[in-house]
Short mmCIF file of C-alpha atoms in Angstrom, two decimals:
data_model
loop_
_atom_site.label_atom_id
_atom_site.label_comp_id
_atom_site.label_asym_id
_atom_site.label_seq_id
_atom_site.Cartn_x
_atom_site.Cartn_y
_atom_site.Cartn_z
CA LEU A 13 93.34 113.51 120.33
CA CYS A 14 91.24 114.25 122.08
CA GLU A 15 92.29 113.75 126.01
CA SER A 16 89.71 115.57 128.57
CA SER A 17 86.45 117.57 127.65
CA ASN A 18 89.15 121.17 127.96
CA LYS A 19 90.48 119.96 124.84
CA LEU A 20 87.71 118.29 122.46
CA GLN A 21 86.38 120.27 119.58
CA THR A 22 82.61 119.52 118.63
CA ASN A 23 82.69 120.94 115.40
CA PHE A 24 83.79 117.38 112.69
CA ASN A 25 81.87 117.42 109.86
CA HIS A 26 80.27 113.83 109.11
CA THR A 27 80.27 111.90 106.21
CA LEU A 28 78.68 108.56 104.56
CA ASN A 29 81.07 105.50 104.56
CA SER A 30 82.41 105.07 100.68
CA THR A 31 81.55 101.67 101.69
CA GLY A 32 78.23 101.39 102.16
CA GLY A 33 76.68 104.38 102.33
CA GLY A 34 74.89 105.56 105.87
CA SER A 35 73.66 101.56 106.80
CA TRP A 36 76.34 100.22 109.09
CA GLU A 37 75.98 97.22 107.90
CA ILE A 38 79.92 95.13 106.32
CA SER A 39 78.22 95.30 102.60
CA ASP A 40 80.99 92.99 100.06
CA LYS A 41 83.07 96.45 98.81
CA ALA A 42 83.78 96.52 102.66
CA LYS A 43 84.28 93.15 103.19
CA LEU A 44 86.06 93.13 100.47
CA CYS A 45 88.20 96.04 101.70
CA ARG A 46 88.79 94.23 104.65
CA PHE A 47 90.91 91.24 103.20
CA LEU A 48 93.38 93.60 100.67
CA CYS A 49 94.22 95.26 103.59
CA TYR A 50 95.09 92.05 106.25
CA GLY A 51 93.63 89.83 105.03
CA SER A 52 89.91 88.68 106.06
CA GLU A 53 87.23 90.19 105.93
CA GLY A 54 85.72 90.35 109.60
CA SER A 55 86.45 92.14 112.34
CA LEU A 56 89.78 90.91 113.66
CA TYR A 57 93.47 92.25 112.92
CA ASN A 58 96.16 89.31 114.82
CA THR A 59 99.22 91.31 114.30
CA ARG A 60 100.24 87.15 114.61
CA GLU A 61 98.73 85.88 111.77
CA ASP A 62 100.90 83.69 109.41
CA GLU A 63 100.62 85.02 105.72
CA ARG A 64 99.03 82.39 104.05
CA ILE A 65 95.77 83.21 102.77
CA ARG A 66 93.49 81.47 103.24
CA MET A 67 89.74 81.24 99.91
CA GLU A 68 87.54 80.55 103.23
CA ASN A 69 88.34 84.32 103.62
CA ALA A 70 87.61 85.48 100.01
CA GLY A 71 83.95 85.27 100.06
CA ALA A 72 83.38 89.15 99.16
CA LEU A 73 86.04 89.20 97.07
CA LEU A 74 84.69 85.26 94.83
CA SER A 75 80.42 86.99 95.82
CA MET A 76 82.13 90.47 94.06
CA LEU A 77 83.80 88.00 90.43
CA GLN A 78 80.10 85.65 90.55
CA GLU A 79 78.14 89.11 89.96
CA SER A 80 80.55 90.03 87.58
CA ARG A 81 81.90 92.82 89.00
CA GLY A 82 85.42 91.55 88.58
CA ALA A 83 86.34 95.41 87.60
CA GLU A 84 85.38 97.14 90.43
CA VAL A 85 87.57 94.53 92.23
CA VAL A 86 90.57 95.46 89.95
CA GLU A 87 90.55 98.82 90.03
CA GLU A 88 90.37 98.42 94.81
CA ILE A 89 93.74 96.44 94.04
CA LYS A 90 94.77 99.01 92.33
CA ARG A 91 93.96 101.71 94.32
CA PHE A 92 94.88 99.50 97.95
CA THR A 93 98.54 99.49 96.14
CA GLN A 94 99.22 102.95 94.32
CA ASP A 95 98.04 104.73 98.54
CA GLY A 96 100.24 102.03 100.41
CA ARG A 97 96.47 100.88 102.18
CA ALA A 98 97.46 97.28 102.49
CA VAL A 99 99.29 96.20 105.23
CA ARG A 100 100.22 93.13 103.85
CA MET A 101 100.75 92.41 100.13
CA GLY A 102 100.02 89.07 100.49
CA PRO A 103 96.71 89.58 99.78
CA THR A 104 96.51 92.03 97.34
CA ILE A 105 98.20 89.76 95.30
CA PHE A 106 96.37 86.84 95.35
CA ALA A 107 93.69 88.59 94.10
CA LEU A 108 95.01 89.79 91.45
CA ALA A 109 96.20 86.51 90.96
CA LEU A 110 92.35 84.97 91.37
CA CYS A 111 90.97 88.01 89.38
CA SER A 112 93.14 86.92 86.21
CA GLN A 113 91.81 83.11 86.52
CA HIS A 114 88.00 84.49 86.25
CA SER A 115 85.89 82.81 83.91
CA GLU A 116 84.64 86.18 82.63
CA SER A 117 86.91 86.90 79.68
CA ASN A 118 87.07 91.51 80.32
CA THR A 119 87.73 90.35 84.44
CA ARG A 120 91.57 88.80 83.45
CA GLN A 121 92.41 91.18 80.95
CA ALA A 122 91.71 93.90 83.58
CA ALA A 123 93.64 91.66 86.68
CA PHE A 124 96.21 91.18 84.01
CA LYS A 125 96.61 95.18 82.57
CA ALA A 126 96.87 96.30 86.48
CA LEU A 127 99.82 92.99 87.26
CA LYS A 128 103.08 95.70 86.35
CA ASP A 129 101.00 98.54 88.64
CA VAL A 130 99.73 96.09 91.86
CA CYS A 131 103.23 93.81 91.28
CA CYS A 132 106.11 96.15 91.27
CA ASP A 133 108.59 94.44 91.98
CA PRO A 134 110.25 90.51 91.08
CA ALA A 135 109.63 89.54 94.91
CA HIS A 136 105.05 90.60 94.34
CA LEU A 137 105.79 89.23 91.11
CA PHE A 138 107.69 85.64 91.78
CA ASP A 139 104.42 86.24 94.56
CA PHE A 140 101.16 86.70 91.74
CA ILE A 141 102.93 83.64 89.95
CA GLN A 142 102.97 81.38 92.89
CA PHE A 143 99.66 82.08 93.86
CA LYS A 144 98.28 81.42 90.32
CA LYS A 145 100.18 77.51 90.82
CA GLU A 146 98.56 77.83 93.32
CA LEU A 147 94.88 78.59 92.82
CA LYS A 148 95.17 76.58 89.40
CA VAL A 149 95.11 73.16 91.87
CA ASP A 150 91.71 74.14 93.17
CA MET A 151 90.59 75.93 90.15
CA LYS A 152 91.09 73.41 87.85
CA CYS A 153 92.45 75.52 84.72
CA GLY A 154 96.02 76.14 83.69
CA ILE A 155 97.97 79.27 84.17
CA TRP A 156 100.74 79.35 81.99
CA GLY A 157 97.62 81.11 78.54
CA ARG A 158 98.57 84.12 76.33
CA ALA A 159 96.97 86.35 78.04
CA LEU A 160 99.79 86.02 81.14
CA ARG A 161 102.86 85.26 78.75
CA ARG A 162 102.24 88.34 77.56
CA ALA A 163 101.32 90.27 80.16
CA LEU A 164 104.87 88.86 82.58
CA SER A 165 106.58 89.96 78.86
CA ASP A 166 104.87 93.52 79.27
CA TRP A 167 106.72 93.59 82.61
CA TYR A 168 110.02 93.11 81.73
CA ASN A 169 109.51 95.12 78.77
CA ASP A 170 108.45 97.72 80.25
CA GLN A 171 110.30 98.17 83.31
CA ASP A 172 113.62 100.98 83.16
CA ALA A 173 116.53 99.08 82.29
CA MET A 174 119.50 99.54 84.13
CA SER A 175 116.78 99.29 87.77
CA LEU A 176 115.72 95.79 86.18
CA ALA A 177 119.14 95.42 85.66
CA ALA A 178 119.95 96.03 89.90
CA ALA A 179 116.25 94.11 90.07
CA VAL A 180 117.49 90.93 88.48
CA THR A 181 120.86 90.79 90.61
CA LYS A 182 119.20 91.30 93.59
CA CYS A 183 115.74 89.17 93.84
CA LYS A 184 116.66 85.96 91.96
CA LYS A 185 114.18 83.83 93.13
CA ARG A 186 111.26 83.79 95.32
CA LYS A 187 109.24 80.81 95.84
CA GLY A 188 110.51 78.26 93.40
CA TRP A 189 110.36 80.65 90.78
CA SER A 190 113.42 82.03 88.88
CA HIS A 191 113.76 85.05 86.12
CA GLN A 192 115.10 82.45 84.65
CA ASP A 193 112.17 80.64 84.68
CA LEU A 194 109.89 83.14 84.38
CA LEU A 195 111.31 85.19 80.83
CA ARG A 196 111.22 81.06 79.45
CA LEU A 197 108.17 80.15 80.29
CA SER A 198 106.68 83.48 78.92
CA HIS A 199 108.96 83.23 75.47
CA THR A 200 109.61 87.54 76.43
CA LYS A 201 110.63 88.99 73.09
CA PRO A 202 112.61 91.53 74.29
CA ALA A 203 110.89 95.48 72.84
CA LYS A 204 115.34 96.83 73.31
CA ASP A 205 118.67 96.02 73.01
CA ALA A 206 119.45 96.60 76.75
CA ILE A 207 116.88 94.23 77.59
CA ALA A 208 117.71 91.92 75.67
CA LEU A 209 120.97 92.07 76.83
CA ILE A 210 119.42 91.56 80.91
CA SER A 211 117.20 88.60 79.01
CA LYS A 212 120.20 86.91 77.58
CA TYR A 213 122.43 87.50 80.89
CA VAL A 214 119.79 85.81 82.66
CA THR A 215 118.99 82.60 80.91
CA LYS A 216 122.54 82.36 78.38
CA GLY A 217 124.73 83.69 81.71
CA TRP A 218 127.49 85.81 81.86
CA LYS A 219 129.39 84.12 79.13
CA GLU A 220 127.06 84.62 76.45
CA VAL A 221 126.87 87.97 76.89
CA GLN A 222 130.55 89.21 76.84
CA VAL A 223 130.09 86.99 73.60
CA ALA A 224 127.23 88.78 72.00
CA TYR A 225 127.95 92.15 73.22
CA GLU A 226 131.61 92.83 74.99
CA ASP A 227 134.08 95.07 72.14
CA LYS A 228 130.84 95.61 69.80
CA GLU A 229 129.91 99.16 68.53
CA ASN A 230 126.32 99.28 71.52
CA SER A 231 124.13 102.20 71.92
CA GLU A 232 124.99 103.93 75.35
CA GLU A 233 122.35 101.93 77.04
CA VAL A 234 123.27 99.92 76.43
CA LEU A 235 126.71 99.81 77.35
CA SER A 236 125.96 101.06 80.47
CA VAL A 237 124.20 97.73 81.77
CA PHE A 238 126.95 95.90 80.46
CA SER A 239 129.10 98.26 82.26
CA TYR A 240 126.72 97.30 85.25
CA LEU A 241 126.32 93.67 85.14
CA GLU A 242 130.47 93.06 84.36
CA VAL A 243 130.60 94.79 87.86
CA VAL A 244 128.42 92.56 90.09
CA GLU A 245 130.00 89.50 87.86
CA LYS A 246 133.76 90.94 88.80
CA VAL A 247 132.16 91.15 92.87
CA LYS A 248 130.18 87.59 92.91
CA HIS A 249 134.43 86.03 92.38
CA SER A 250 136.85 88.57 93.90
CA ARG A 251 137.55 87.58 97.60
CA ASP A 252 139.84 91.39 97.36
CA GLU A 253 137.91 93.22 99.99
CA THR A 254 139.84 96.41 98.41
CA GLU A 255 138.11 96.00 94.99
CA VAL A 256 134.87 94.59 96.50
CA VAL A 257 134.82 98.27 98.90
CA THR A 258 135.96 100.08 95.69
CA LEU A 259 133.31 98.54 93.28
CA ILE A 260 130.25 99.09 96.15
CA GLU A 261 130.95 102.33 96.66
CA GLU A 262 131.69 103.95 92.61
CA HIS A 263 128.51 102.12 92.10
CA LYS A 264 126.97 101.38 94.38
CA LEU A 265 126.41 98.02 95.46
CA GLU A 266 123.77 96.17 98.01
CA GLN A 267 123.94 93.36 100.29
CA GLU A 268 122.09 91.12 98.18
CA GLN A 269 124.30 90.99 95.42
CA LEU A 270 127.52 90.12 97.28
CA LEU A 271 129.14 86.53 98.37
CA THR A 272 128.65 85.71 102.29
CA GLU A 273 132.24 85.26 101.88
CA HIS A 274 131.96 89.26 101.69
CA LEU A 275 129.30 89.70 104.66
CA LYS A 276 132.64 88.88 107.27
CA SER A 277 133.72 91.90 106.39
CA ASN A 278 133.54 95.05 108.58
CA GLN A 279 134.91 97.47 105.82
CA ILE A 280 132.76 95.73 103.40
CA TRP A 281 129.91 96.66 105.94
CA SER A 282 131.39 100.10 106.20
CA ALA A 283 130.99 100.54 102.99
CA LEU A 284 127.79 99.09 102.64
CA LEU A 285 125.78 101.56 104.82
CA LYS A 286 126.70 104.48 102.58
CA GLU A 287 124.06 104.44 101.07
CA MET A 288 121.91 101.63 102.83
CA PRO A 289 117.94 102.03 102.70
CA LEU A 290 117.26 104.02 106.17
CA HIS A 291 114.74 100.69 107.09
CA SER A 292 117.91 98.14 106.43
CA MET A 293 119.72 100.66 108.76
CA LEU A 294 117.46 100.98 111.72
CA LYS A 295 117.17 97.24 111.66
CA MET A 296 120.78 96.28 110.79
CA LEU A 297 122.11 98.86 114.14
CA GLY A 298 122.11 95.24 116.57
CA ARG A 299 124.87 93.46 114.31
CA LEU A 300 126.04 96.35 113.15
CA THR A 301 127.18 96.97 117.06
CA PHE A 302 127.89 93.40 117.46
CA ARG A 303 130.23 93.10 114.81
CA LYS A 304 131.83 96.41 115.92
CA VAL A 305 131.25 98.26 112.34
CA LEU A 306 129.53 100.61 114.99
CA GLU A 307 132.33 101.28 117.99
CA PRO A 308 132.03 104.22 120.23
CA GLY A 309 133.44 107.58 118.49
CA SER A 310 133.53 105.99 115.27
CA SER A 311 133.26 107.78 112.16
CA GLN A 312 130.87 104.64 111.26
CA THR A 313 128.70 105.61 114.39
CA HIS A 314 129.02 109.52 113.40
CA PHE A 315 127.74 108.79 110.00
CA VAL A 316 124.82 106.64 111.15
CA CYS A 317 124.22 109.32 113.65
CA ASP A 318 123.62 111.79 110.99
CA ARG A 319 121.42 109.84 108.65
CA ILE A 320 119.01 108.59 111.64
CA GLN A 321 118.52 112.67 112.87
CA SER A 322 117.93 113.63 108.57
CA GLU A 323 114.51 115.27 108.05
CA THR A 324 115.40 115.08 104.25
CA ALA A 325 116.79 111.10 104.55
CA LEU A 326 113.68 110.10 107.49
CA LYS A 327 111.13 112.53 105.03
CA LYS A 328 112.24 110.36 101.64
CA ALA A 329 112.08 107.32 103.47
CA LYS A 330 108.76 107.69 104.92
CA ILE A 331 110.33 106.90 107.78
CA HIS A 332 106.89 106.45 110.71
CA PRO A 333 107.53 107.41 114.37
CA PHE A 334 107.02 103.85 115.71
CA SER A 335 109.04 102.64 113.40
CA ILE A 336 111.47 104.01 115.50
CA LEU A 337 110.17 103.14 118.86
CA LEU A 338 110.54 99.30 117.81
CA ALA A 339 114.00 100.03 116.19
CA SER A 340 114.60 102.26 118.97
CA GLU A 341 113.49 99.61 121.99
CA ASN A 342 114.91 96.29 120.14
CA TYR A 343 118.66 97.72 120.04
CA LYS A 344 118.34 98.28 123.23
CA LYS A 345 117.37 95.59 124.82
CA GLY A 346 120.67 94.58 123.50
CA GLN A 347 120.63 91.88 121.91
CA GLY A 348 118.45 89.39 119.64
CA TYR A 349 116.28 86.72 119.78
CA GLN A 350 116.42 84.55 121.56
CA GLY A 351 119.56 86.75 122.56
CA LYS A 352 121.96 86.45 120.06
CA PRO A 353 123.59 87.76 119.53
CA LYS A 354 124.61 90.54 122.39
CA TRP A 355 125.93 94.36 121.92
CA GLU A 356 125.87 97.09 123.99
CA ALA A 357 124.12 100.00 122.85
CA ASP A 358 126.22 103.11 122.04
CA LYS A 359 124.09 105.88 124.29
CA SER A 360 124.90 108.42 120.56
CA ILE A 361 122.82 106.07 118.56
CA LEU A 362 120.35 105.79 121.77
CA LYS A 363 120.02 109.67 121.47
CA ALA A 364 119.92 110.36 117.28
CA MET A 365 116.95 108.12 117.11
CA ASP A 366 115.53 109.99 120.05
CA SER A 367 115.72 112.63 118.35
CA ALA A 368 114.79 111.14 115.30
CA PHE A 369 111.38 109.95 116.43
CA TYR A 370 110.43 112.89 117.23
CA THR A 371 111.76 114.35 113.31
CA SER A 372 109.58 111.20 111.85
CA PHE A 373 105.97 112.89 113.42
CA MET A 374 105.91 114.90 109.74
CA ASN A 375 105.80 111.72 108.10
CA VAL A 376 102.22 111.08 109.68
CA GLU A 377 99.15 112.82 108.09
CA PRO A 378 96.73 114.21 109.65
CA VAL A 379 93.45 112.23 108.77
CA GLY A 380 91.48 114.88 110.10
CA LYS A 381 88.50 113.58 112.46
CA CYS A 382 87.95 113.60 115.75
CA PHE A 383 90.07 110.99 118.04
CA VAL A 384 89.72 109.56 122.21
CA VAL A 385 92.21 107.21 123.75
CA ALA A 386 91.44 106.03 126.41
CA VAL A 387 94.56 103.33 127.73
CA ASP A 388 93.40 100.72 130.79
CA VAL A 389 96.84 99.25 131.90
CA SER A 390 97.07 96.38 134.22
CA THR A 391 98.35 94.53 137.23
CA SER A 392 101.05 93.04 134.09
CA LEU A 393 103.30 95.62 133.85
CA THR A 394 106.56 92.66 132.62
CA SER A 395 103.88 92.30 129.62
CA VAL A 396 105.64 93.12 126.17
CA VAL A 397 103.92 93.58 122.99
CA PRO A 398 104.62 90.62 120.96
CA GLY A 399 107.20 90.85 118.25
CA THR A 400 108.45 93.81 119.88
CA SER A 401 110.91 94.95 122.86
CA VAL A 402 108.01 97.94 124.08
CA SER A 403 106.68 97.42 126.75
CA THR A 404 102.78 97.19 127.68
CA ALA A 405 102.98 99.34 130.31
CA ALA A 406 103.04 103.32 130.53
CA ALA A 407 101.57 104.79 133.45
CA LEU A 408 101.65 103.04 137.81
CA GLN A 409 99.28 100.21 138.28
CA SER A 410 95.92 99.96 137.49
CA LYS A 411 92.62 98.82 138.90
CA ARG A 412 89.65 97.35 137.73
CA ILE A 413 88.35 99.82 134.88
CA ASP A 414 84.34 99.46 133.11
CA CYS A 415 85.77 99.86 128.98
CA THR A 416 82.77 102.00 128.45
CA LEU A 417 83.82 104.61 130.32
CA PRO A 418 85.01 107.21 127.21
CA ILE A 419 82.35 106.62 125.46
CA THR A 420 79.58 107.13 127.57
CA TRP A 421 82.43 110.43 129.35
CA ALA A 422 82.10 111.44 125.16
CA THR A 423 78.11 110.76 125.48
CA GLU A 424 77.11 112.76 128.60
CA ASN A 425 78.84 115.94 127.69
CA GLY A 426 77.99 116.54 124.28
CA LYS A 427 80.80 115.12 122.40
CA ALA A 428 80.92 114.38 118.89
CA VAL A 429 83.82 112.22 118.36
CA ASP A 430 84.79 109.75 115.26
CA VAL A 431 86.89 107.06 116.40
CA PHE A 432 87.02 105.21 120.19
CA ILE A 433 90.73 103.88 120.67
CA ILE A 434 90.49 101.04 123.54
CA VAL A 435 93.89 100.34 123.67
CA THR A 436 94.26 97.73 126.94
CA ASN A 437 96.52 94.65 128.28
CA ASN A 438 94.26 92.84 130.13
CA PRO A 439 93.28 89.84 128.30
CA LEU A 440 89.11 90.02 128.55
CA TRP A 441 86.39 92.88 128.59
CA THR A 442 86.03 92.91 132.79
CA ASP A 443 82.66 94.45 133.07
CA THR A 444 79.10 93.34 131.71
CA ALA A 445 78.34 96.70 129.91
CA SER A 446 78.48 96.38 126.25
CA PRO A 447 80.15 99.10 124.65
CA VAL A 448 78.60 98.03 121.26
CA GLU A 449 75.46 98.90 122.67
CA SER A 450 77.44 102.25 124.03
CA LEU A 451 78.84 103.49 120.45
CA LYS A 452 74.97 103.45 119.30
CA LYS A 453 73.44 105.34 121.77
CA HIS A 454 76.92 108.13 121.30
CA ARG A 455 75.60 107.68 117.84
CA GLU A 456 71.95 108.49 117.95
CA ALA A 457 73.52 111.15 120.53
CA SER A 458 75.41 113.32 118.42
CA GLY A 459 74.86 112.56 115.18
CA ALA A 460 78.66 111.44 114.20
CA ASN A 461 79.58 108.07 113.36
CA SER A 462 81.41 107.13 115.47
CA LYS A 463 83.75 103.56 114.88
CA LEU A 464 85.33 101.29 117.73
CA VAL A 465 89.17 100.12 117.80
CA MET A 466 89.88 97.97 120.19
CA CYS A 467 93.23 96.99 121.01
CA GLY A 468 94.34 94.20 122.41
CA LEU A 469 98.35 94.80 123.54
CA THR A 470 99.42 90.49 124.26
CA ASN A 471 97.51 89.25 121.86
CA ILE A 472 95.30 86.60 124.29
CA GLY A 473 91.74 87.32 123.28
CA ASN A 474 90.54 91.25 123.35
CA SER A 475 88.90 90.85 120.61
CA ILE A 476 84.84 92.46 120.13
CA ALA A 477 81.98 90.22 120.59
CA HIS A 478 81.26 89.35 116.84
CA THR A 479 79.45 91.96 114.82
CA GLU A 480 78.09 92.90 111.43
CA ASP A 481 78.66 97.18 112.28
CA ARG A 482 81.11 97.46 109.98
CA GLY A 483 82.41 100.86 112.45
CA LEU A 484 84.04 98.66 114.46
CA LEU A 485 87.08 96.25 114.92
CA SER A 486 89.92 94.37 117.20
CA ILE A 487 93.27 94.74 116.97
CA SER A 488 95.32 91.70 118.96
CA GLY A 489 98.69 92.24 119.03
CA PHE A 490 100.17 96.05 117.71
CA ASP A 491 102.13 96.97 115.09
CA LEU A 492 102.84 99.80 112.19
CA GLY A 493 100.15 97.78 110.23
CA ALA A 494 97.07 98.78 113.48
CA PHE A 495 98.51 102.43 112.59
CA SER A 496 97.37 101.80 109.02
CA ILE A 497 94.07 99.99 109.99
CA ILE A 498 92.28 102.61 112.16
CA ARG A 499 93.80 105.29 109.65
CA ASN A 500 92.01 103.27 106.53
CA LEU A 501 88.53 103.35 109.35
CA ALA A 502 88.47 106.89 109.87
CA GLN A 503 88.52 107.12 106.19
CA ASP A 504 85.70 104.42 106.17
CA LEU A 505 88.20 103.19 103.76
CA ILE A 506 87.70 99.45 104.54
#
């Protein structure tokens, strides 16, 4: 972060862009990467964009497939998934589904081979199948061919048996698809006994499993899976609060495996807290305070505070500082969406979150680039970032500001800047000077591969004018995904 001429470092190495060489034109590869990252080939990321994937946003993807570059597309899909570059998984899964229905056999084979790497959990697997169903209408082709059946069989058979048992009992269905549907339609033949047990449980039910496996001589793995599913079934039929709490604590059961009736009990919520993923805990703080599960000075509150501040827990969950900030502001607000429910924020929890915010910066990996962040705060001091409780204003009232000033400053002072980030809550640029032209002049003067990100916090059309320069991006609104997009742009990944 370069805040002044005294702090700005100029000795940075600049590499050519991996998606388009030294040219600033936007190649099909760069457009594909943008689509995989945030669902659009254009230069605008809208935080409030609906999650429907549109074929018209995937022009470069279709062009690359027509040019017989399907294998290259699939490799990029895998890379985005494995490296965690995608802001939303929907576009990535859609692209894989499209590749799996392409006319070229090599592309289809590559896509199906990548299925278990891209769709690691059941929710993504169900999304993949739904995309294929929707594409079937547009492409006039079937989906339940031998290749898909084999890919689904491999997805189930390659899973660790205990992990699969947990997965099928936590995420049972999505988008109109269930594990029963997929196992039936794929004609999956279990590769080992423990997977066969799970398959029978999903397709035939618990009673059939009992008849086939109870009081029989089974392997240790089969016994473990049988015992786990027995516990899940016991919880489903139990109305004994003490019994449910014991089963949760002994077998690390999660919220999705319980009945709605169970979630009315504070004792059960207290039990769930002990193994609750940290991301989920941060989102649940308001609800748990409202329900009096978390009360001032209680053991549960002490536990939550210790967990939130734990360096080990924060590192394991890879919590970003902005996630802590959002959770803290939402909790501090004292009410949920549309004012319900309401709660009084606990001071010790707020203090713990403040500490966690600074600790979590260890999870932010340096990009190794020089950034200039320019903040333009208008008179709208009461506005908030859409979808959050975070105010757009962090300074005193400002006057009319020329948004090219930070670029001009860097150019005139001989500073080589990799990325300019301009943050504003103004709906439109106020001056006639073009930030695009200013950026081009800075590149020529400094020799840097400079880029510009325009962040319009209020989500009211703050985008840079349409341009074919791949070093320019606009962000409308602001969320955790915005950090990924800026990082990807700085590293020449989109």
